[in-house]
Coordinates of C-alpha atoms and ligand atoms in Angstrom, one line a residue:
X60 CA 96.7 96.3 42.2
X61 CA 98.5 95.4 45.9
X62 CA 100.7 92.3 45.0
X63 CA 99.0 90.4 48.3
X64 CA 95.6 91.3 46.7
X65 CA 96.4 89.4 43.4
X66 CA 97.2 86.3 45.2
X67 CA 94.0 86.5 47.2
X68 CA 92.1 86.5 44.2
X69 CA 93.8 82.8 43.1
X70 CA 93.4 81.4 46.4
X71 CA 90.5 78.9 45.9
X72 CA 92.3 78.3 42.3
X73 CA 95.3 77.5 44.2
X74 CA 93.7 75.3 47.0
X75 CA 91.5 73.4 43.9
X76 CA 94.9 72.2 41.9
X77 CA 97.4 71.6 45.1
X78 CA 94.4 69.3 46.1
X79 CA 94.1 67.5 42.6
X80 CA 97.9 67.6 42.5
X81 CA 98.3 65.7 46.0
X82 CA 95.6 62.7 44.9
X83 CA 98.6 62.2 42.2
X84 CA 101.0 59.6 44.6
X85 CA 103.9 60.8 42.9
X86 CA 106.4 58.5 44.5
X87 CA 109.4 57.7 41.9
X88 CA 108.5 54.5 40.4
X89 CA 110.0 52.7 37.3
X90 CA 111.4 54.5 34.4
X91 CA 109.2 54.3 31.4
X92 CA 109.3 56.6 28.2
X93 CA 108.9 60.0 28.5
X94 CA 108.8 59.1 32.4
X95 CA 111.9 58.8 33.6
X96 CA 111.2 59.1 37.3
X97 CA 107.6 56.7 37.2
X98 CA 104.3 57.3 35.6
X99 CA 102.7 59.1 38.4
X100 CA 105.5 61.7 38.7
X101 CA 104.6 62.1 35.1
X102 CA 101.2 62.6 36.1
X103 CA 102.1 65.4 38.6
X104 CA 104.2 67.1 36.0
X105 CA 101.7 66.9 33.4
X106 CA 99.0 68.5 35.9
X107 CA 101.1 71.2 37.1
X108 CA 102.3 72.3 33.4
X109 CA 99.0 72.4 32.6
X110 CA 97.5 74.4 35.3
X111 CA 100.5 76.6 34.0
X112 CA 98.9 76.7 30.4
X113 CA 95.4 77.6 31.7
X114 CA 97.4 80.7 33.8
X115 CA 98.4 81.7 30.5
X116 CA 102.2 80.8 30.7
X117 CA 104.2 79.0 28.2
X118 CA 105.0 75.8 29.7
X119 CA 108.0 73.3 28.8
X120 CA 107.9 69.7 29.7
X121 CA 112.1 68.9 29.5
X122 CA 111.4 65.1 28.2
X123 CA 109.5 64.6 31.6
X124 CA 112.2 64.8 34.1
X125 CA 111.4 68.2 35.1
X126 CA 109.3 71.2 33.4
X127 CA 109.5 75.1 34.2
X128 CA 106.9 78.0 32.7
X129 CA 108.1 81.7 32.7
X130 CA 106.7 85.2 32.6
X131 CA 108.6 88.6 31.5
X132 CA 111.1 89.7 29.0
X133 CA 114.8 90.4 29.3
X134 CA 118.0 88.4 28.6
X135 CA 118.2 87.7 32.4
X136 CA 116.1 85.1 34.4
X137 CA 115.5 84.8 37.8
X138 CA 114.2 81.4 39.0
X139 CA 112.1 79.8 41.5
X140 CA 112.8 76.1 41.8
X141 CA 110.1 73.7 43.0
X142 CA 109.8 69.8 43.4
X143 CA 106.5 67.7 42.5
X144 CA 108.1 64.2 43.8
X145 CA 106.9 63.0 47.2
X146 CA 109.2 60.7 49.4
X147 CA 106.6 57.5 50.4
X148 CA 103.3 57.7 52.7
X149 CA 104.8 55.4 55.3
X150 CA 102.5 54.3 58.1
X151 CA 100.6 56.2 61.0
X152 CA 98.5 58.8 59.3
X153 CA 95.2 59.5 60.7
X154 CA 93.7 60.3 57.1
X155 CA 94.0 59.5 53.4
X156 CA 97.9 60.4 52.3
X157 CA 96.6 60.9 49.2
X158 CA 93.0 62.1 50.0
X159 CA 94.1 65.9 50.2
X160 CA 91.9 66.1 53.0
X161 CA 90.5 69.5 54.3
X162 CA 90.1 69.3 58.3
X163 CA 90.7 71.9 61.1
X164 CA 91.6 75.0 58.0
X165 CA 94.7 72.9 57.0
X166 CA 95.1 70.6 54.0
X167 CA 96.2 67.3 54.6
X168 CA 98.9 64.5 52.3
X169 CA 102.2 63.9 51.2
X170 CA 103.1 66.7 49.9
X171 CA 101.5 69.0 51.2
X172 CA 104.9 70.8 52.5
X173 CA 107.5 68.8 50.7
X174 CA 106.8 70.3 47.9
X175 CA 103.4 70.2 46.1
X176 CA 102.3 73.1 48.3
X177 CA 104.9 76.2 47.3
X178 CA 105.6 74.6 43.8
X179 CA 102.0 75.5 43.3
X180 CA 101.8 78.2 45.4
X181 CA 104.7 79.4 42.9
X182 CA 102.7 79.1 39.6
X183 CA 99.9 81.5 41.4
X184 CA 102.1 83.8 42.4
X185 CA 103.5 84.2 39.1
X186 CA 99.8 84.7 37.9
X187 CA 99.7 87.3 40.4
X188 CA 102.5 89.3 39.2
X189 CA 101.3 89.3 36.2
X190 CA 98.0 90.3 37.2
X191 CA 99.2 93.6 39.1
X192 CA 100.8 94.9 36.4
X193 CA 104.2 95.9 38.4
X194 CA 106.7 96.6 35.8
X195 CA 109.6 93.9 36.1
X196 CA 113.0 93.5 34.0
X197 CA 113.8 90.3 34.2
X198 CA 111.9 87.0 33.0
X199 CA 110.5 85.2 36.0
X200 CA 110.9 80.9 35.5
X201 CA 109.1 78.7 37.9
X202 CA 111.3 75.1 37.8
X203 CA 109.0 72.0 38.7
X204 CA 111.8 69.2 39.4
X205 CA 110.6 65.4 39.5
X206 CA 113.6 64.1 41.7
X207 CA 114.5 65.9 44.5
X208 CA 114.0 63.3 47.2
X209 CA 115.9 60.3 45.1
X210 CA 118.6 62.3 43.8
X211 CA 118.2 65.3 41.9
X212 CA 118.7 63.7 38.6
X213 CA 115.7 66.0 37.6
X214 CA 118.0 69.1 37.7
X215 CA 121.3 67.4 36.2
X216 CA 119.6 66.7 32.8
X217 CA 117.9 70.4 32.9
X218 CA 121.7 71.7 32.8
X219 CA 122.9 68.8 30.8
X220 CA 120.2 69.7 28.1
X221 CA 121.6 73.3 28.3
X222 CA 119.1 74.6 30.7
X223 CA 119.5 78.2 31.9
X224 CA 120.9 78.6 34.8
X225 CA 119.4 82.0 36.8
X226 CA 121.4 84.9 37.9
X227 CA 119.6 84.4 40.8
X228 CA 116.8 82.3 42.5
X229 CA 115.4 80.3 45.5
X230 CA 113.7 77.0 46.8
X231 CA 110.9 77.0 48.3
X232 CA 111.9 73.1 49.8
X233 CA 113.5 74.8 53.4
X234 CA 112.7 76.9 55.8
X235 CA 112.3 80.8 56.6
X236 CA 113.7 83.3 56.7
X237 CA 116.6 82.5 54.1
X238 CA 119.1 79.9 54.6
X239 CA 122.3 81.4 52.5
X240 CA 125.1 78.9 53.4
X241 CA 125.7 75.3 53.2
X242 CA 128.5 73.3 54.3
X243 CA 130.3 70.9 52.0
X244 CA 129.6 67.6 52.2
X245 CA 132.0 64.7 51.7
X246 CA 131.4 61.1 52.0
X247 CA 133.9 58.4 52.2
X248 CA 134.6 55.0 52.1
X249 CA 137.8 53.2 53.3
X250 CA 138.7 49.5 53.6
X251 CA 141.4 47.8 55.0
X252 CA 142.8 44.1 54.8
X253 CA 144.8 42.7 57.7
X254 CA 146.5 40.0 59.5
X255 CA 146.5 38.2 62.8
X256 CA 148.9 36.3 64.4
X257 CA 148.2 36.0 68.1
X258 CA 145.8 34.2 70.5
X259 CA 143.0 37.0 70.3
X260 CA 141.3 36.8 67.0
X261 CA 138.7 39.2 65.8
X262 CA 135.7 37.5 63.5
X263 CA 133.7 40.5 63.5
X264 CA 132.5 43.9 63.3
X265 CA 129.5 45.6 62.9
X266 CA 127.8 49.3 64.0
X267 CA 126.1 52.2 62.8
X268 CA 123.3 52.5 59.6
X269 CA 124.2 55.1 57.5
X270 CA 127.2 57.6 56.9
X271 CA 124.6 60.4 57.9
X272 CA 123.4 58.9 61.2
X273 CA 125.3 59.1 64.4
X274 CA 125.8 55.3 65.3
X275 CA 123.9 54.4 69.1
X276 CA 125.1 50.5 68.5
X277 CA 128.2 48.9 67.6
X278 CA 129.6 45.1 68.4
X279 CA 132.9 43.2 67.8
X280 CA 133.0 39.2 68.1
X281 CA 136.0 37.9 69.0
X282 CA 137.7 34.0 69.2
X283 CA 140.1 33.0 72.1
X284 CA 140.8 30.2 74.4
X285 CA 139.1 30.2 77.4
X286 CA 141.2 31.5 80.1
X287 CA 141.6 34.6 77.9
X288 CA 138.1 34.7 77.0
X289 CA 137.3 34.4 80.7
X290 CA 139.4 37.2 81.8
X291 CA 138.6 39.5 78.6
X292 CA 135.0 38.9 79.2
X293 CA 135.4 40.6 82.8
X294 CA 136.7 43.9 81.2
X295 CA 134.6 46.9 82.0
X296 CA 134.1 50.3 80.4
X297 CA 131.4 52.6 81.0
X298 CA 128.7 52.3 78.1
X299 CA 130.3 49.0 76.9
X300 CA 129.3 45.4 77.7
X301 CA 131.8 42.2 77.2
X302 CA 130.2 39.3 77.3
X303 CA 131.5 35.4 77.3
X304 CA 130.4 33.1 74.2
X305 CA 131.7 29.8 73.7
X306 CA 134.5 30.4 71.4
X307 CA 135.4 33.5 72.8
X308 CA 133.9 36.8 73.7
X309 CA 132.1 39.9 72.0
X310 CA 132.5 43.3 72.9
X311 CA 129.0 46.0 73.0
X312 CA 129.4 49.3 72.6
X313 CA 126.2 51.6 73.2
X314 CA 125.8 55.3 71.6
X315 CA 123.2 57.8 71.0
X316 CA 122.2 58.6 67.6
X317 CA 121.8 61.9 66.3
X318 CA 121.7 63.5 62.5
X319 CA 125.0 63.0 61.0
X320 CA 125.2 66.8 60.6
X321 CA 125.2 68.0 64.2
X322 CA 127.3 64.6 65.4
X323 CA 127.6 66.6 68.5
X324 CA 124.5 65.6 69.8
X325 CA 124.9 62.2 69.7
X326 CA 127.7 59.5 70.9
X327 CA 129.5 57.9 68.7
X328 CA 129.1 53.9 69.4
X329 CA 131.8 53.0 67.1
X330 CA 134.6 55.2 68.0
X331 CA 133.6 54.2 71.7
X332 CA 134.0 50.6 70.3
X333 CA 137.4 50.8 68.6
X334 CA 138.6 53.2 71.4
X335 CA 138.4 50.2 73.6
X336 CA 139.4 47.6 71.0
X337 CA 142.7 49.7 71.2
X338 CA 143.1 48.4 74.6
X339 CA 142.4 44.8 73.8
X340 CA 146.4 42.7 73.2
X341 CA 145.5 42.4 69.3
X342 CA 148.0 41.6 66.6
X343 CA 149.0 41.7 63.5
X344 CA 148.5 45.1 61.2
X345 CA 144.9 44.6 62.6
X346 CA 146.8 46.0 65.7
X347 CA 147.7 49.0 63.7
X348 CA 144.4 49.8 62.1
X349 CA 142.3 49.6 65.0
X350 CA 144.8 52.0 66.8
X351 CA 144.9 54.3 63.8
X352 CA 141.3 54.4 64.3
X353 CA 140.7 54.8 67.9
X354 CA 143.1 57.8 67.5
X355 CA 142.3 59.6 64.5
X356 CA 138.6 59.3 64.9
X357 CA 137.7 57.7 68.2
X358 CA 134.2 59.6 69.1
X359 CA 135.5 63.0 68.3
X360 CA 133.0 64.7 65.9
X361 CA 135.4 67.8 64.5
X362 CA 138.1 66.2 62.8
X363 CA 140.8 67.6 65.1
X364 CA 142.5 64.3 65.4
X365 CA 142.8 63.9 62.0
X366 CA 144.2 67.4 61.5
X367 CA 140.9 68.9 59.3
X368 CA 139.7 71.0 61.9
X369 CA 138.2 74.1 60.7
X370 CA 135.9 76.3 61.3
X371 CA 134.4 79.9 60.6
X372 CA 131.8 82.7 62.0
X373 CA 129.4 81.7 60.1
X374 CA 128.8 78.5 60.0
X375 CA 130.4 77.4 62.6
X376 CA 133.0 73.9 62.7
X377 CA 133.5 71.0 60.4
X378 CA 131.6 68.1 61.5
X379 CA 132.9 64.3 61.3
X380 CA 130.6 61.3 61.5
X381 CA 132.4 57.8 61.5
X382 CA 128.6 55.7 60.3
X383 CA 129.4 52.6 59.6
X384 CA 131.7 50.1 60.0
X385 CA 131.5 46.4 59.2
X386 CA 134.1 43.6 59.4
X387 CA 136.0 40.2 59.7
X388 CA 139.1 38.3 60.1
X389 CA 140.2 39.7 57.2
X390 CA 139.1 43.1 56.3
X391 CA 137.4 46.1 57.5
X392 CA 135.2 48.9 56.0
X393 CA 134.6 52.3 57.2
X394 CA 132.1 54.7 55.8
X395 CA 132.6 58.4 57.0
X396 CA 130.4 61.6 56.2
X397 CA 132.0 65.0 57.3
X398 CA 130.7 68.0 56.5
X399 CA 133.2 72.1 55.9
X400 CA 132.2 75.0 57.1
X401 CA 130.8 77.2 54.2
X402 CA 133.8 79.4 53.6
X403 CA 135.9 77.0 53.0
X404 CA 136.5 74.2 49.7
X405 CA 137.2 70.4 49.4
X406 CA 140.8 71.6 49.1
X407 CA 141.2 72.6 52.4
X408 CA 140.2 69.1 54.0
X409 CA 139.3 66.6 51.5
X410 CA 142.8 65.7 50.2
X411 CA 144.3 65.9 53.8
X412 CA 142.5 63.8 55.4
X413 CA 142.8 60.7 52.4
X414 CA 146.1 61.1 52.4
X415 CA 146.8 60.0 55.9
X416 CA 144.0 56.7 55.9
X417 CA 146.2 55.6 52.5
X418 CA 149.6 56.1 54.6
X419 CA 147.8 54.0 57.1
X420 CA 147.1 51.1 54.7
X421 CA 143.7 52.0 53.9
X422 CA 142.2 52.1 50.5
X423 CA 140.1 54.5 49.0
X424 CA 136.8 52.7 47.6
X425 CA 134.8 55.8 47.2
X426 CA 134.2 59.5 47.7
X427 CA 131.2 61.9 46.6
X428 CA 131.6 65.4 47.7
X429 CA 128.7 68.1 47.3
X430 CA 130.5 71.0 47.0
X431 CA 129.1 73.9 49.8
X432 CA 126.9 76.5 49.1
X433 CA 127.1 80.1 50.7
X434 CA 125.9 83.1 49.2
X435 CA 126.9 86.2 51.9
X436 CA 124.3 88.2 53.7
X437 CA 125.7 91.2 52.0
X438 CA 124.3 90.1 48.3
X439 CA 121.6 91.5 46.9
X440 CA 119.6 88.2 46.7
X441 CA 120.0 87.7 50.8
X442 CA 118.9 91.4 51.1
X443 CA 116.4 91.5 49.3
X444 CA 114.9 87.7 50.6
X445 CA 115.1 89.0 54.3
X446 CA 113.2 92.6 53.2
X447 CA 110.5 90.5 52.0
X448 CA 110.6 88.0 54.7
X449 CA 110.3 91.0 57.4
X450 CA 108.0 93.2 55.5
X451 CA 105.6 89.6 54.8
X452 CA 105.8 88.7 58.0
X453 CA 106.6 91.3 60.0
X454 CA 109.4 88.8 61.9
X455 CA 112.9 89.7 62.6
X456 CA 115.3 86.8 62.4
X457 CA 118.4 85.9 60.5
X458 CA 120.0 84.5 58.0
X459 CA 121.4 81.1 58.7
X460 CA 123.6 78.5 57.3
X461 CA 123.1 74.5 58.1
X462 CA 124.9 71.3 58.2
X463 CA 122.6 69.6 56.0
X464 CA 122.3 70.3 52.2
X465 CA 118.8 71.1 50.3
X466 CA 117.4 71.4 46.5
X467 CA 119.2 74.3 46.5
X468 CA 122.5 73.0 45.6
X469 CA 121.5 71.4 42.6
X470 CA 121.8 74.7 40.7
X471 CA 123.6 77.8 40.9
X472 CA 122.7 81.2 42.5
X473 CA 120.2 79.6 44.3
X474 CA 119.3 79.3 47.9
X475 CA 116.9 78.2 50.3
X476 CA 113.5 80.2 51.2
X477 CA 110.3 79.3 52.8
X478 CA 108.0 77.4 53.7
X479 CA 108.5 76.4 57.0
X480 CA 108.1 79.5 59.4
X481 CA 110.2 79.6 62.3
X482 CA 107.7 77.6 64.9
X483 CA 106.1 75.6 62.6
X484 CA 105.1 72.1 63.2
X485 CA 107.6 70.0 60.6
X486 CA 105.7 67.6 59.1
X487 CA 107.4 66.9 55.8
X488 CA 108.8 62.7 55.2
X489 CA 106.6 62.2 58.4
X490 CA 102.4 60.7 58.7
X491 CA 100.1 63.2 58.4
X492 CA 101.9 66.2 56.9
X493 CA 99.8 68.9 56.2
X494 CA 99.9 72.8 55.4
X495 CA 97.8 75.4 56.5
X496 CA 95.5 77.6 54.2
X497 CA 97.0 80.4 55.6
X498 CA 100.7 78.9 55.3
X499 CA 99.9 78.2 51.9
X500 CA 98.2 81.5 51.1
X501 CA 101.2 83.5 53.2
X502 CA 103.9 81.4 50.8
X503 CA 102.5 82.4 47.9
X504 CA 102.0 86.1 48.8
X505 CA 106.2 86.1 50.1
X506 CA 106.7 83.8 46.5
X507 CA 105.3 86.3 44.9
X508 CA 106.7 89.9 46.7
X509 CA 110.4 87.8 46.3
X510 CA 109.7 86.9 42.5
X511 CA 108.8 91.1 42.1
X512 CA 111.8 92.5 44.4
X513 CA 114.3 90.0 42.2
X514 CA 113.1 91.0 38.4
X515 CA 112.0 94.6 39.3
Ligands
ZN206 ZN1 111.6 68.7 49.3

C-alpha cells in the first residue's frame, strides 16, 4: 500500500484524538507524584500513550516526564521527537483555547501547532508505516516530551535515566523544509561595584527586559547641583531626552526592539544610553566602567568591539545583544545574550570575551551556554529530509540555519522539520492558533515518508 494512502485511512482517527488531546490544558502546573510537570500534562501524556496502545505499539511512560512508543526491529533507532506541553492561552482568542474547535477546515486551540498537532500526527504515521508493510531496518521511536516550552527538563531525565539516544531523528516543533544548523547560545551576567567622587552622581539605571529582547527603552537618574543640572539637562543627542528633576537630571534613551537573535533589526537603547553617558564628566571607576561599556558594546550587535567577531557561510555572523541593565550609586549589572555561528564552539568566543569584562573589574555572576547545533547539508539525514520535503510537497527551497535554538537541541542527531510550511500563517504562543486539516494530514504523510526514508 502507497505510504500517503495509509495515512489517509487514519485521518478521522487522527483528527478525533488531536481534538481530545487539545481539551487537555496541558500548561505545566505544580509537581505532584508521577507528574512532575502538573496533572494536566499527565493527562496529555497518559492520552497520547494510550492512543499509542490502541495503535498497537508498546508504549513507555518514563515516570511521567516524557513517554515514547516504537515500531521495528534492529539495534539502531531512529527518532521522532514530539512535545504535548502547551505554553498558556493568553487573551484575544475568538474561540474556546481549549474547545478544539472545527471552523473554516482548520482546527482550532493551543496546541494545535505547538505541538499536539505533529506529536500526533507522528503516532499515525507510525501506524501507517506499519500498515504498508514497507520493509524498514531500523526501530522507529516516537518521543512525546512534557517540557519543552519551560525548559526541556522532559528530555534531560530521558538521557539521565539512560534513554537511547537515536542515530538520527527530527522535531516536528520548527518549520519546513529542514532547519540543520543552530548557532550557540551564550548568556551572561556581569556586575560591577564602583565609586564616585565628583559633583555628578549617578543613582540609577535601568533598560531593556530580557537578555533575548533588543532593549527600545533605557534611563539613567542622576544627582547634581543646579547649575550643572541646568546645563546637563540642555544636552542633546538624537534619540535621547535629558530632562531637569529637582535634584538633578535623568537621561532617556529610546530604541527599537527586535528578537535578541537578529539584534540587527533593532536599536540598541542601552548602548545608545551608555554611549552618551561616556560623554557625561563622571568619576570615579564608575568613569571607567561606563567607558568600558560604551566602547566594547555601545549599540554594535556583532561583537567586533569586543574582539568575538566571527562569522561563516552558513550561518552567517555572531550576534550580541546587551538586554538588560540595571543600577545605582553603587553597582551595576549587565545581562548579555550573544549567539556563534554554527561552525564554530564556545571556545572560540566564550572565554575571550569574559576575560576582558574581568580585566575591566567586572565579575562573573553567571553564564549558561547551549552549545550550537549543525548537522551539514551533505549528511544523509539533511538529504534525505529535503528528498522528502520536495517529493511531499513538490517545493524547492533550502536548508537553513537560525539564530534562535529549538527542541531539537535537547538531544543528539536531531534536527528541526516541519510543520510550518514556508508561507504559513504562525500561530503558535499567539490567540487563536490553529492547524489546518490539510496541514495536519500533509505532516503526517511527510512524518511518515521521513520515518520510512530514515529506517529503510
Ligand atoms: Zn514547541
Amino acid at each position: 500500500m502507497n505510504l500517503n494512502e495509509a495515512v489517509l485511512l487514519h485521518k478521522d482517527a487522527m483528527i478525533e484524538t488531536l481534538r481530545q488531546n487539545l481539551r487537555i490544558p496541558s500548561v505545566q502546573g505544580p509537581a505532584e507524584p508521577g507528574a512532575p510537570y502538573g496533572a494536566e500534562v499527565r493527562r496529555s501524556l497518559d492520552h497520547a500513550l494510550e492512543t499509542a496502545e490502541k495503535l498497537g505499539f508498546r508504549a513507555v511512560n518514563v515516570d511521567g516526564h516524557m513517554g515514547w512508543c516504537e515500531f521495528g526491529e534492529g539495534d539502531e533507532m531512529v527518532a521522532v521527537l514530539g512535545h504535548l506541553d502547551v505554553v498558556p492561552a493568553g487573551d484575544g482568542w475568538s474561540c474556546e483555547p481549549y474547545g478544539a474547535e472545527i471552523r473554516d477546515g482548520k482546527i482550532w486551540g493551543r496546541g494545535t501547532t505547538d505541538d499536539k498537532g505533529p506529536s500526533i500526527a507522528a503516532l499515525y504515521a507510525l501506524a501507517a508505516l506499519r500498515d504498508s508493510g514497507l520493509p524498514i531496518r531500523r526501530r522507529i521511536r516516537v518521543l512525546l516530551g512534557c517540557n519543552e516550552e519551560t525548559g526541556s527538563a522532559d528530555v534531560k531525565y530521558y538521557l539521565a535515566q539512560g534513554g537511547e539516544v537515536p542515530v538520527m531523528g527530527f522535531t516536528p516543533d520548527g518549520e519546513y523544509p529542514v532547519i540543520n544548523g543552530e548557532k550557540g547560545i551564550i548568556n551572561v551576567t556581569f556586575s560591577r561595584t564602583y565609586t564616585q567622587d565628583g559633583p555628578l552622581k549617578l543613582v540609577e539605571l535601568k533598560g531593556g527586559s530580557a537578555p533575548n529582547v533588543v532593549p527600545s527603552y533605557a534611563c539613567a537618574r542622576f544627582e547634581c547641583e543646579a547649575g550643572l543640572a541646568d546645563r546637563l539637562s540642555q544636552l542633546y543627542a538624537p534619540s535621547m531626552k535629558f530632562t531637569r528633576t529637582p535634584a538633578g537630571f535623568k537621561a532617556e534613551a529610546f530604541g527599537v526592539s527586535a528578537h535578541g537573535s537578529t539584534p540587527g533589526l533593532g536599536e540598541n537603547a542601552i548602548g545608545r544610553l551608555l554611549m552618551a553617558m561616556d560623554n557625561l564628566p563622571l568619576s570615579g571607576d564608575l568613569a571607567d566602567a561606563v567607558h568600558f561599556l560604551a566602547e566594547k558594546l555601545g549599540m554594535e550587535t556583532n561583537g567586533s568591539s569586543a574582539g568575538i567577531y566571527l562569522r561563516d557561510d552558513v550561518s552567517g555572523e555572531l550576534t550580541l545583544n546587551w538586554g538588560t541593565i540595571e543600577g545605582d550609586g553603587e553597582k551595576l549589572y549587565l545581562k548579555i545574550n550573544y549567539r556563534y555561528p554554527v561552525t564554530f564552539t564556545y571556545e572560540d568566543c566564550g572565554p575571550k570575551f569574559k576575560a576582558q569584562f574581568l580585566d575591566a573589574g567586572f565579575s562573573l555572576d553567571s553564564e549558561v551556554h547551549k552549545a550550537k547545533l549543525y548537522i551539514p547539508a551533505d549528511s544523509q539525514l539533511v538529504s534525505s529530509l529535503m528528498k522528502v520535503y520536495r517529493q511531499q510537497t513538490s517545493l524547492e527551497g533550502e536548508p537553513k540555519c537560525i539564530g534562535g535554538g529549538t527542541y531539537a537541541k535537547s538531544i543528539p542527531n536531531l534536527l528541526a522539520f516541519g510543520p510550518i510550511f514556508p508561507g504559513d500563517e504562525v500561530r503558535e504562543h499567539k490567540p487563536d492558533e490553529y492547524i489546518s486539516i490539510d496541514n495536519l494530514v500533509k505532516n503526517a504523510q511527510i512524518i511518515a515518508a521521513a520515518m520510512y526514508e530514515l529506517a529503510k
